C-alpha cells in the first residue's frame, strides 16, 4: 500500500490546474503507464495528432500581421524590422564589418607625441634634449621641403659642393669690391676704362689656357684644375695683398701714377678669376651630378652663393676703416685656399665620376687584353 501510494504521489501533478478547460485537457491525454487512454498532465507528448494549419490560414495570419505592423508608429516599425531582420536573416550578418573601421585606441596612440620622442632624448639633459629637438625639427622641415627628391645623403654632397661655390663667390665679391678702389688709389680714376680693355685680353688668354687644360682631361682630371687654378690665384692674391702693405708700392703711397703696375695686375687678376673659376665649377658639377639630383640641388648651391656674394661686400664696407684694404685682400686670398679644401673633402668622400669612368675603362681594357692573350694561347696550342 505504501508503494502504491508513493507511486500515486509521484504521478500526481504538483501544480494542479482547477479550471474546467484544464480538466478536459487532462482527461483527453493518454496515460501510457495504465492503459493508453489516460495520462498524467505533466507527461504530455510534444507531437500533435491533428494536422497543421492550412496554407490559407498561414496567408491570413501574414496579412493580419502586415496590417498591424503598418498601423504602428514609424519608430516601432523601424525597430521591429531591424529585430525581424536580425532574427530571420542571421546569415546576412557580416561579422567582418568592424574590421575596416579604425580603432579609436590606435588613433589616440598615433596622435600621442610622447611616443614619437626617441628614448635618448627622454633620458638626456635639458641642453641635449634641446639639441635633439632642434635636429628633429630640422629633419621634419627638410622632409617637407624636399621630400624624396633629394635624400639626406645627397644633401650632404650638395652642401659640400655648395661650400666650394660659397667661398668662391664670397672671395670674388670681396675682391671685386676692392678692385676699383685699389686701382683708383694707385693709378688714378682715369685708368679704369683702360684697365677694363686690358682685362678683356687677359681673360681671353686665361680662358684659352683653361680650355687647353680641359682638352687634356685624359691626363688631368677636372677636379685637379681646381687645385691648379686655386693655388695659382691663392699665391697671386697673397702676393698682391702683401705688396699692398709696402710703404712705397702699396696703399701707403698716395701718389697716383698710371705706371704703378700693381694696380693693373690686381684689376686683371680679379677679372680673370671671376671668368675662369665659376665656369670651372659648373662644368665640374654638370659632369658629376645627375639630372634629377641637379633639379633639386642647384637651388641650394645658388642660395649659398648668394649668401657669399652678400657677405663679401658687407665685410668690405664694415671692416675697411678698422682692418684695412691690404688685410681684406689677404682674406680674399684665403678664400682661394678654403675652396680647394672643400673640393678636396668632396673628392675624398664622394669621388669623381671621371675617376670612376677611368677605372672602369682601365678594367675593361685589362679584361680585353687578358681575353686576347687567352685566345692567342689557345690558337698556339691548337
Protein backbone atom coordinates (compact mmCIF):
# COMPACT_ATOMS: atom_id res chain seq x y z
CA UNK A 1 0.00 0.00 0.00
CA UNK A 2 2.79 2.32 0.83
CA UNK A 3 4.47 1.76 -2.54
CA UNK A 4 1.21 2.29 -4.41
CA UNK A 5 0.50 5.46 -2.52
CA UNK A 6 4.04 6.71 -3.22
CA UNK A 7 3.58 5.99 -6.95
CA UNK A 8 0.33 7.88 -6.92
CA UNK A 9 2.03 10.79 -5.21
CA UNK A 10 4.84 10.79 -7.76
CA UNK A 11 2.45 10.68 -10.69
CA UNK A 12 0.35 13.47 -9.26
CA UNK A 13 0.75 16.88 -10.83
CA UNK A 14 2.45 19.14 -8.25
CA UNK A 15 0.76 22.14 -9.81
CA UNK A 16 -2.83 21.08 -10.47
CA UNK A 17 -4.95 23.27 -12.66
CA UNK A 18 -8.57 23.50 -11.45
CA UNK A 19 -10.14 25.24 -14.38
CA UNK A 20 -12.63 23.30 -16.49
CA UNK A 21 -10.54 23.68 -19.59
CA UNK A 22 -7.52 22.16 -17.81
CA UNK A 23 -9.61 19.22 -16.59
CA UNK A 24 -10.95 18.49 -20.06
CA UNK A 25 -7.43 18.67 -21.47
CA UNK A 26 -6.17 16.33 -18.74
CA UNK A 27 -8.90 13.77 -19.49
CA UNK A 28 -8.00 13.74 -23.19
CA UNK A 29 -4.33 12.81 -22.56
CA UNK A 30 -3.46 9.13 -22.84
CA UNK A 31 -1.74 7.51 -19.85
CA UNK A 32 0.91 5.10 -21.10
CA UNK A 33 1.58 3.51 -17.74
CA UNK A 34 -2.01 2.38 -17.19
CA UNK A 35 -3.99 1.84 -20.36
CA UNK A 36 -3.17 4.09 -23.36
CA UNK A 37 -6.27 6.23 -22.71
CA UNK A 38 -5.21 8.18 -19.66
CA UNK A 39 -2.02 10.07 -18.99
CA UNK A 40 -0.83 12.44 -16.38
CA UNK A 41 -0.80 16.10 -17.28
CA UNK A 42 2.95 16.53 -16.74
CA UNK A 43 3.84 13.69 -19.17
CA UNK A 44 2.03 15.04 -22.19
CA UNK A 45 3.70 14.27 -25.53
CA UNK A 46 5.02 17.03 -27.74
CA UNK A 47 3.60 15.76 -31.03
CA UNK A 48 0.09 16.63 -32.07
CA UNK A 49 -2.25 14.16 -33.60
CA UNK A 50 -4.10 16.81 -35.53
CA UNK A 51 -2.87 18.15 -38.84
CA UNK A 52 -1.12 21.52 -39.04
CA UNK A 53 -2.75 24.72 -40.19
CA UNK A 54 -3.59 25.06 -43.84
CA UNK A 55 -1.78 27.36 -46.25
CA UNK A 56 -4.78 29.65 -46.42
CA UNK A 57 -4.71 30.11 -42.66
CA UNK A 58 -0.99 30.97 -42.81
CA UNK A 59 -1.57 33.58 -45.51
CA UNK A 60 -4.41 35.10 -43.49
CA UNK A 61 -2.15 35.39 -40.47
CA UNK A 62 0.54 37.05 -42.57
CA UNK A 63 -1.93 39.63 -43.91
CA UNK A 64 -3.17 40.42 -40.42
CA UNK A 65 0.42 40.84 -39.17
CA UNK A 66 1.25 43.15 -42.07
CA UNK A 67 -1.84 45.28 -41.41
CA UNK A 68 -0.97 45.51 -37.75
CA UNK A 69 2.65 46.49 -38.42
CA UNK A 70 1.65 49.19 -40.93
CA UNK A 71 -0.66 50.81 -38.41
CA UNK A 72 2.06 51.09 -35.77
CA UNK A 73 4.34 54.12 -35.44
CA UNK A 74 7.41 54.71 -37.64
CA UNK A 75 9.87 54.22 -34.79
CA UNK A 76 8.35 50.93 -33.70
CA UNK A 77 8.20 49.77 -37.32
CA UNK A 78 11.88 50.51 -37.79
CA UNK A 79 12.80 48.77 -34.58
CA UNK A 80 10.62 45.79 -35.38
CA UNK A 81 12.02 45.42 -38.89
CA UNK A 82 15.57 45.56 -37.60
CA UNK A 83 14.82 42.94 -34.98
CA UNK A 84 13.00 40.78 -37.50
CA UNK A 85 15.87 41.01 -39.97
CA UNK A 86 18.32 40.09 -37.24
CA UNK A 87 16.16 37.20 -36.12
CA UNK A 88 15.33 35.74 -39.52
CA UNK A 89 18.31 36.66 -41.70
CA UNK A 90 21.18 35.72 -39.43
CA UNK A 91 23.17 34.51 -42.43
CA UNK A 92 23.30 38.08 -43.87
CA UNK A 93 25.21 39.48 -40.89
CA UNK A 94 28.78 40.45 -41.82
CA UNK A 95 30.96 39.59 -38.87
CA UNK A 96 33.97 41.30 -40.52
CA UNK A 97 32.26 44.67 -40.98
CA UNK A 98 34.03 46.19 -37.96
CA UNK A 99 37.49 45.26 -39.20
CA UNK A 100 37.53 48.14 -41.73
CA UNK A 101 36.66 50.66 -39.06
CA UNK A 102 39.63 52.49 -37.45
CA UNK A 103 40.49 51.55 -33.93
CA UNK A 104 39.94 54.53 -31.57
CA UNK A 105 42.76 53.33 -29.33
CA UNK A 106 45.19 53.15 -32.28
CA UNK A 107 44.20 56.64 -33.39
CA UNK A 108 44.81 58.00 -29.92
CA UNK A 109 48.24 56.37 -29.85
CA UNK A 110 49.14 57.85 -33.23
CA UNK A 111 48.28 61.34 -32.02
CA UNK A 112 50.39 60.92 -28.90
CA UNK A 113 53.56 63.00 -29.36
CA UNK A 114 55.21 61.31 -26.41
CA UNK A 115 55.60 58.06 -28.36
CA UNK A 116 57.44 59.87 -31.18
CA UNK A 117 60.20 61.10 -28.88
CA UNK A 118 63.37 58.98 -29.07
CA UNK A 119 64.44 57.28 -25.85
CA UNK A 120 67.85 59.07 -25.61
CA UNK A 121 66.02 62.39 -25.70
CA UNK A 122 63.93 61.42 -22.69
CA UNK A 123 66.98 60.38 -20.64
CA UNK A 124 69.32 63.24 -21.61
CA UNK A 125 69.86 66.60 -20.02
CA UNK A 126 68.00 69.78 -20.93
CA UNK A 127 70.68 71.04 -23.33
CA UNK A 128 70.90 67.69 -25.08
CA UNK A 129 67.11 67.47 -25.34
CA UNK A 130 67.02 70.95 -26.84
CA UNK A 131 69.66 69.98 -29.39
CA UNK A 132 67.87 66.75 -30.30
CA UNK A 133 64.57 68.56 -30.68
CA UNK A 134 66.20 71.12 -32.94
CA UNK A 135 67.63 68.33 -35.08
CA UNK A 136 64.25 66.60 -35.29
CA UNK A 137 62.60 69.88 -36.28
CA UNK A 138 65.24 70.47 -38.96
CA UNK A 139 64.75 66.95 -40.29
CA UNK A 140 60.96 67.41 -40.42
CA UNK A 141 61.34 70.76 -42.18
CA UNK A 142 63.79 69.23 -44.66
CA UNK A 143 61.38 66.39 -45.43
CA UNK A 144 58.56 68.85 -46.05
CA UNK A 145 60.73 70.96 -48.38
CA UNK A 146 62.43 68.27 -50.45
CA UNK A 147 60.61 65.01 -49.72
CA UNK A 148 62.15 62.05 -51.53
CA UNK A 149 63.62 64.07 -54.41
CA UNK A 150 66.81 64.88 -52.53
CA UNK A 151 67.80 62.33 -49.82
CA UNK A 152 69.83 63.47 -46.87
CA UNK A 153 73.00 61.81 -48.18
CA UNK A 154 72.66 63.72 -51.44
CA UNK A 155 72.05 66.91 -49.47
CA UNK A 156 75.38 66.49 -47.66
CA UNK A 157 77.06 66.00 -51.00
CA UNK A 158 75.32 69.10 -52.33
CA UNK A 159 76.34 71.15 -49.30
CA UNK A 160 79.96 70.16 -49.77
CA UNK A 161 79.91 71.47 -53.34
CA UNK A 162 77.85 74.47 -52.27
CA UNK A 163 80.54 75.45 -49.74
CA UNK A 164 83.06 75.43 -52.57
CA UNK A 165 80.87 77.85 -54.50
CA UNK A 166 80.27 79.88 -51.34
CA UNK A 167 83.97 80.55 -50.77
CA UNK A 168 84.50 81.15 -54.48
CA UNK A 169 81.72 83.72 -54.88
CA UNK A 170 82.30 85.25 -51.45
CA UNK A 171 86.01 85.73 -52.12
CA UNK A 172 85.32 87.05 -55.61
CA UNK A 173 82.84 89.69 -54.45
CA UNK A 174 85.12 90.69 -51.60
CA UNK A 175 87.96 91.28 -54.05
CA UNK A 176 85.64 92.80 -56.64
CA UNK A 177 84.59 95.44 -54.10
CA UNK A 178 88.29 96.30 -53.65
CA UNK A 179 89.20 96.23 -57.35
CA UNK A 180 88.21 99.77 -58.35
CA UNK A 181 89.32 101.47 -55.09
CA UNK A 182 92.80 99.92 -55.33
CA UNK A 183 93.22 100.91 -58.99
CA UNK A 184 91.99 104.40 -58.20
CA UNK A 185 94.33 104.75 -55.20
CA UNK A 186 97.40 103.52 -57.12
CA UNK A 187 96.86 104.63 -60.74
CA UNK A 188 94.05 107.18 -60.65
CA UNK A 189 90.40 107.01 -61.62
CA UNK A 190 91.18 107.73 -65.29
CA UNK A 191 92.89 104.34 -65.56
CA UNK A 192 89.67 102.35 -65.00
CA UNK A 193 88.47 102.34 -68.67
CA UNK A 194 91.90 101.31 -69.89
CA UNK A 195 92.11 98.59 -67.28
CA UNK A 196 88.76 97.17 -68.45
CA UNK A 197 90.06 96.85 -72.01
CA UNK A 198 93.29 95.25 -70.84
CA UNK A 199 91.34 92.82 -68.66
CA UNK A 200 89.46 91.55 -71.72
CA UNK A 201 92.73 90.49 -73.33
CA UNK A 202 93.93 88.90 -70.09
CA UNK A 203 90.67 86.97 -69.62
CA UNK A 204 90.84 85.62 -73.19
CA UNK A 205 94.38 84.43 -72.58
CA UNK A 206 93.49 82.72 -69.30
CA UNK A 207 90.37 81.12 -70.81
CA UNK A 208 92.43 79.72 -73.69
CA UNK A 209 94.79 78.12 -71.19
CA UNK A 210 91.80 76.79 -69.28
CA UNK A 211 90.31 75.24 -72.42
CA UNK A 212 93.63 73.67 -73.31
CA UNK A 213 93.78 72.04 -69.89
CA UNK A 214 90.20 70.80 -70.28
CA UNK A 215 91.20 69.07 -73.51
CA UNK A 216 93.81 67.18 -71.51
CA UNK A 217 91.13 65.57 -69.35
CA UNK A 218 92.60 62.12 -70.08
CA UNK A 219 95.75 63.04 -68.17
CA UNK A 220 94.45 65.79 -65.86
CA UNK A 221 91.15 65.12 -64.03
CA UNK A 222 88.75 68.02 -63.90
CA UNK A 223 88.84 68.34 -60.14
CA UNK A 224 92.61 68.77 -60.33
CA UNK A 225 92.02 72.01 -62.22
CA UNK A 226 90.57 73.40 -59.00
CA UNK A 227 93.88 72.74 -57.30
CA UNK A 228 95.86 74.21 -60.20
CA UNK A 229 93.88 77.43 -60.65
CA UNK A 230 93.07 77.73 -56.94
CA UNK A 231 96.72 77.52 -55.97
CA UNK A 232 97.68 79.96 -58.71
CA UNK A 233 95.17 82.60 -57.60
CA UNK A 234 95.93 81.99 -53.92
CA UNK A 235 99.61 82.73 -54.48
CA UNK A 236 98.82 85.69 -56.75
CA UNK A 237 96.35 87.36 -54.40
CA UNK A 238 98.55 86.70 -51.38
CA UNK A 239 101.49 88.40 -53.07
CA UNK A 240 99.32 91.38 -54.07
CA UNK A 241 97.97 91.68 -50.51
CA UNK A 242 101.49 91.63 -49.07
CA UNK A 243 102.71 94.21 -51.60
CA UNK A 244 99.83 96.48 -50.67
CA UNK A 245 101.42 96.72 -47.20
CA UNK A 246 104.62 98.10 -48.72
CA UNK A 247 105.17 101.78 -47.91
CA UNK A 248 106.22 102.68 -51.48
CA UNK A 249 104.48 100.18 -53.73
CA UNK A 250 101.36 99.73 -51.62
CA UNK A 251 98.48 101.80 -50.34
CA UNK A 252 100.66 103.94 -48.09
CA UNK A 253 101.93 105.80 -51.19
CA UNK A 254 99.08 108.17 -52.06
CA UNK A 255 100.62 109.45 -55.31
CA UNK A 256 98.52 108.44 -58.32
CA UNK A 257 100.64 107.16 -61.15
CA UNK A 258 99.38 105.12 -64.14
CA UNK A 259 102.73 103.34 -64.27
CA UNK A 260 102.22 101.68 -60.92
CA UNK A 261 101.76 98.19 -62.25
CA UNK A 262 100.42 96.66 -59.02
CA UNK A 263 97.02 98.25 -59.58
CA UNK A 264 96.81 96.83 -63.12
CA UNK A 265 97.79 93.34 -62.00
CA UNK A 266 95.23 93.41 -59.20
CA UNK A 267 92.45 94.54 -61.53
CA UNK A 268 93.13 91.97 -64.28
CA UNK A 269 93.64 89.13 -61.78
CA UNK A 270 90.26 89.66 -60.17
CA UNK A 271 88.51 89.85 -63.56
CA UNK A 272 90.11 86.64 -64.83
CA UNK A 273 89.30 84.79 -61.60
CA UNK A 274 85.59 85.51 -61.91
CA UNK A 275 85.51 84.30 -65.51
CA UNK A 276 87.51 81.07 -65.13
CA UNK A 277 86.73 79.63 -61.73
CA UNK A 278 82.94 79.95 -61.90
CA UNK A 279 82.79 78.24 -65.30
CA UNK A 280 85.12 75.53 -63.98
CA UNK A 281 82.84 74.89 -61.02
CA UNK A 282 79.66 74.46 -63.08
CA UNK A 283 81.50 72.31 -65.58
CA UNK A 284 82.57 70.00 -62.76
CA UNK A 285 79.03 69.87 -61.32
CA UNK A 286 77.45 69.02 -64.66
CA UNK A 287 79.86 66.15 -65.17
CA UNK A 288 79.40 64.66 -61.66
CA UNK A 289 75.72 65.23 -60.77
CA UNK A 290 72.79 63.52 -62.42
CA UNK A 291 69.93 65.46 -63.96
CA UNK A 292 67.37 64.51 -61.30
CA UNK A 293 69.71 65.48 -58.47
CA UNK A 294 70.64 68.72 -60.22
CA UNK A 295 66.99 69.82 -60.34
CA UNK A 296 66.74 69.65 -56.56
CA UNK A 297 70.29 70.61 -55.55
CA UNK A 298 71.28 73.53 -57.76
CA UNK A 299 68.91 75.82 -55.90
CA UNK A 300 70.76 75.12 -52.65
CA UNK A 301 74.10 75.87 -54.31
CA UNK A 302 72.90 79.13 -55.76
CA UNK A 303 71.37 80.15 -52.40
CA UNK A 304 74.69 79.68 -50.60
CA UNK A 305 76.48 81.50 -53.42
CA UNK A 306 74.12 84.45 -52.95
CA UNK A 307 74.92 84.49 -49.23
CA UNK A 308 78.62 84.66 -50.13
CA UNK A 309 78.00 87.50 -52.57
CA UNK A 310 76.27 89.42 -49.76
CA UNK A 311 78.88 88.75 -47.09
CA UNK A 312 81.86 89.75 -49.25
CA UNK A 313 80.86 93.38 -49.92
CA UNK A 314 79.47 93.64 -46.38
CA UNK A 315 82.88 92.83 -44.92
CA UNK A 316 84.48 95.45 -47.15
CA UNK A 317 82.01 98.18 -46.17
CA UNK A 318 82.13 97.40 -42.45
CA UNK A 319 85.77 96.45 -41.85
CA UNK A 320 87.73 98.68 -44.22
CA UNK A 321 88.20 101.52 -41.69
CA UNK A 322 89.40 99.15 -38.97
CA UNK A 323 91.04 96.23 -40.76
CA UNK A 324 92.37 98.00 -43.84
CA UNK A 325 92.37 97.20 -47.55
CA UNK A 326 95.54 95.01 -47.60
CA UNK A 327 94.22 92.73 -44.84
CA UNK A 328 90.86 92.37 -46.57
CA UNK A 329 92.74 91.47 -49.74
CA UNK A 330 94.50 88.70 -47.83
CA UNK A 331 91.12 87.48 -46.59
CA UNK A 332 90.05 87.13 -50.22
CA UNK A 333 93.21 85.14 -50.88
CA UNK A 334 92.33 82.81 -48.00
CA UNK A 335 89.01 82.08 -49.70
CA UNK A 336 91.00 80.60 -52.61
CA UNK A 337 92.62 78.20 -50.16
CA UNK A 338 89.32 77.31 -48.50
CA UNK A 339 87.60 76.43 -51.75
CA UNK A 340 90.40 73.98 -52.50
CA UNK A 341 89.87 72.44 -49.08
CA UNK A 342 86.14 71.92 -49.63
CA UNK A 343 86.82 70.41 -53.06
CA UNK A 344 89.37 68.04 -51.53
CA UNK A 345 86.82 66.95 -48.90
CA UNK A 346 84.25 66.32 -51.62
CA UNK A 347 86.60 64.18 -53.70
CA UNK A 348 87.79 62.27 -50.63
CA UNK A 349 84.24 61.38 -49.55
CA UNK A 350 82.31 61.09 -52.81
CA UNK A 351 84.92 60.69 -55.50
CA UNK A 352 84.70 61.88 -59.08
CA UNK A 353 82.73 60.38 -61.92
CA UNK A 354 85.70 60.90 -64.19
CA UNK A 355 87.87 58.80 -61.90
CA UNK A 356 85.20 56.09 -61.82
CA UNK A 357 84.93 56.15 -65.61
CA UNK A 358 88.71 55.94 -65.94
CA UNK A 359 88.85 52.99 -63.55
CA UNK A 360 86.06 51.22 -65.44
CA UNK A 361 87.80 51.89 -68.76
CA UNK A 362 91.11 50.56 -67.45
CA UNK A 363 89.37 47.47 -66.07
CA UNK A 364 87.68 46.86 -69.41
CA UNK A 365 90.97 47.33 -71.20
CA UNK A 366 92.68 44.81 -68.93
CA UNK A 367 89.89 42.31 -69.47
CA UNK A 368 90.17 42.72 -73.24
CA UNK A 369 93.94 42.26 -73.06
CA UNK A 370 93.55 39.12 -70.96
CA UNK A 371 90.93 37.75 -73.33
CA UNK A 372 93.22 38.44 -76.29
CA UNK A 373 96.11 36.72 -74.55
CA UNK A 374 93.98 33.68 -73.77
CA UNK A 375 92.81 33.49 -77.40
CA UNK A 376 96.39 33.65 -78.65
CA UNK A 377 97.42 30.86 -76.27
CA UNK A 378 94.55 28.70 -77.43
CA UNK A 379 95.46 29.27 -81.06
CA UNK A 380 99.09 28.36 -80.39
CA UNK A 381 98.03 25.19 -78.58
CA UNK A 382 95.83 24.18 -81.50
